[in-house]
Amino acid sequence: MKKGIAASKGYAIGKVFLQQHEEIIITDEKITEVAAEKEKLHKALEEARVQIEAIKAKAVESMGEEKAEVFEAHLTLLDDPEFTGAMEIEIDNNTNAMKAVDNVTNTFVAIFESMEDDYMRERAADIKDVSKRIIANLAGKSLEAFSITEENTIVVAHDLTPSDTAQLDKSKVIAFLTNIGGRTSHSAIMARTLEIPAVVGMKDITEAVKNGDMLIVDGIEGVVIINPDEATINEYEAKRESFLKEQEELKRLIDVKTVTKSGKRIEVAGNIGKPEDVHQVLANGADGIGLFRTEFLYMDRDDMPSEEEQYESYKYVLEKMENRPVVIRTLDIGGDKQLSYLPMPVEMNPFLGYRAIRLCLDRKDIFKIQLRALLKASVYGNLKVMFPMISSLEEFLQAKEIVEECKKELKAEGKEYSENIEWGIMVEIPAAAVYADELAKHVDFFSIGTNDLIQYTLAADRMSEKVSYLYNPMHPAVLKLIKMTIDGAHKQGKWVGMCGEMAGDETAIPTLVEYGLDEFSMSASSILMAKQLILEQN
Ligand code: PEP
Ligand code: MG
């Protein structure tokens, strides 16, 4: 039996298909024919374009337009003059084309991997994927599609790139396993979209199995059993059947309002990063949006999104959610979530530095554009706005003052906005949790950001694998702060939500219900499970 990170739920019993790409050796050899080497590079880039177009077409068919967008990103990368231009500069310095691609890739990957945001970090996988293809083309080797002909196949690979995953034929492939990756890695996201079980981060699964081995994949516990005996197979067949039945049954909760056994109504909402994410949230029966991370609107571009662009995004989400509550968080940038077009000071401790509300209060010009867009969009639905990284009452009051200024301006311009917007804060700094009873007198609601609250409480960087053993949502000190926040708010008659990962954690939900949390917000795929669990609580 081998253990890894459970990335996509479900059980599978089938035979191994070991994906092995031929290794390509990249040398340091210098070249003299610069023009000829550049021509080779351009030919490889063009071949890559044709290959990616083909994969994209196939992906649209198997996974739908939206999921195939990743390949559009790959094509954009091929057109990015910063990316390909850097390769040419390397060749100008007599580096061979393969090495040039490799060097530039390493630089770009390092930048993306150092970003705080999971989504941005995962973009490094796209760069690696595209570059692997260019290098294979330069070497005259093909990154051939899976030629899987047998049903009940379990793909085992060192890593699966988005293009590998898109080529998986769901009628044959019933699960996959990889040596590397985490729950938010690209392959894990794709597995959840394809709804096939997957275990990632298995370290050496490619060494432990060979083609044709029989495997049981348990995507719930993150466990793989190699060449199981008859009794174990029967045991897992039964588990698989009951899991499938359960999934089917969960769908009955799509339209069910979550009420605990003692009669308390609890809202289960979804977290989104892009306006289009509302569709999946709605399909899973969410009561609303509990966190819209607006910083995504500011990323992957060369300039600030205008008031009009932001207004359109917020309006879209509010309209699609048809009067259900939508909590939009104002810009949470800084730390290592950087914007290429916004120079930031270099700091020793960026996570304790110039970021989120601190930056917005300092850069009123940027903040006001977002606030005006939010106010204008507010007439289209049930908007609630929250400010990130609040550590003191003054910050909240200052932010509200700027809101008032924006309202005045809009009024003078004859523009409409709703007077019913609720204004809240994220409780993600321990000071705000300890001070919750005072803060609650001024805000309309709290949303607990456990991702940061845990790291600040336990002084354990949420990104560091080395201290991940300390990063414990159920640490008594963390629980105490959560309880203080909820009690503080309730004393003033205010509601409290949670939008950190802990809200979708099965092991934490019963405790959070017991503490009186009013709203849980999580990724769309966890919503039905959470509804079920909450319905079972007192
Ligand atoms: C949090 O800190 O829990 C949170 C939801 O915000 P983010 O993960 O975007 O920092
Ligand atoms: Mg946070």
Short mmCIF file of C-alpha atoms and ligand atoms in Angstrom, two decimals, residues 116 291 293 295 329 332 337 355 426 428 448-453 462 499-500, ligand 1:
data_model
loop_
_atom_site.label_atom_id
_atom_site.label_comp_id
_atom_site.label_asym_id
_atom_site.label_seq_id
_atom_site.Cartn_x
_atom_site.Cartn_y
_atom_site.Cartn_z
CA GLU A 116 1.75 33.46 -2.93
CA LEU A 291 -15.72 35.15 -1.31
CA ARG A 293 -11.15 37.14 -4.73
CA GLU A 295 -7.29 40.34 -7.21
CA ARG A 329 -13.56 41.20 -1.24
CA ASP A 332 -5.92 41.75 -1.63
CA LYS A 337 1.03 38.56 -4.96
CA ARG A 355 -0.48 44.70 1.30
CA MET A 426 -12.08 39.51 6.88
CA GLU A 428 -7.55 36.81 9.32
CA ILE A 448 -13.00 34.38 8.91
CA GLY A 449 -9.99 33.88 6.62
CA THR A 450 -8.46 30.83 8.19
CA ASN A 451 -5.78 30.42 5.53
CA ASP A 452 -4.05 33.49 6.91
CA LEU A 453 -5.42 33.36 10.46
CA ARG A 462 1.18 28.76 4.82
CA CYS A 499 -14.15 31.59 3.57
CA GLY A 500 -10.78 29.97 4.30
C1 PEP B 1 -7.84 33.40 3.93
O1 PEP B 1 -6.81 33.99 4.28
O2 PEP B 1 -8.35 32.47 4.58
C2 PEP B 1 -8.53 33.77 2.69
C3 PEP B 1 -9.70 33.27 2.38
O3 PEP B 1 -7.90 34.61 1.84
P1 PEP B 1 -6.70 34.19 0.87
O4 PEP B 1 -6.61 32.68 0.87
O5 PEP B 1 -7.07 34.76 -0.45
O6 PEP B 1 -5.53 34.83 1.52
#
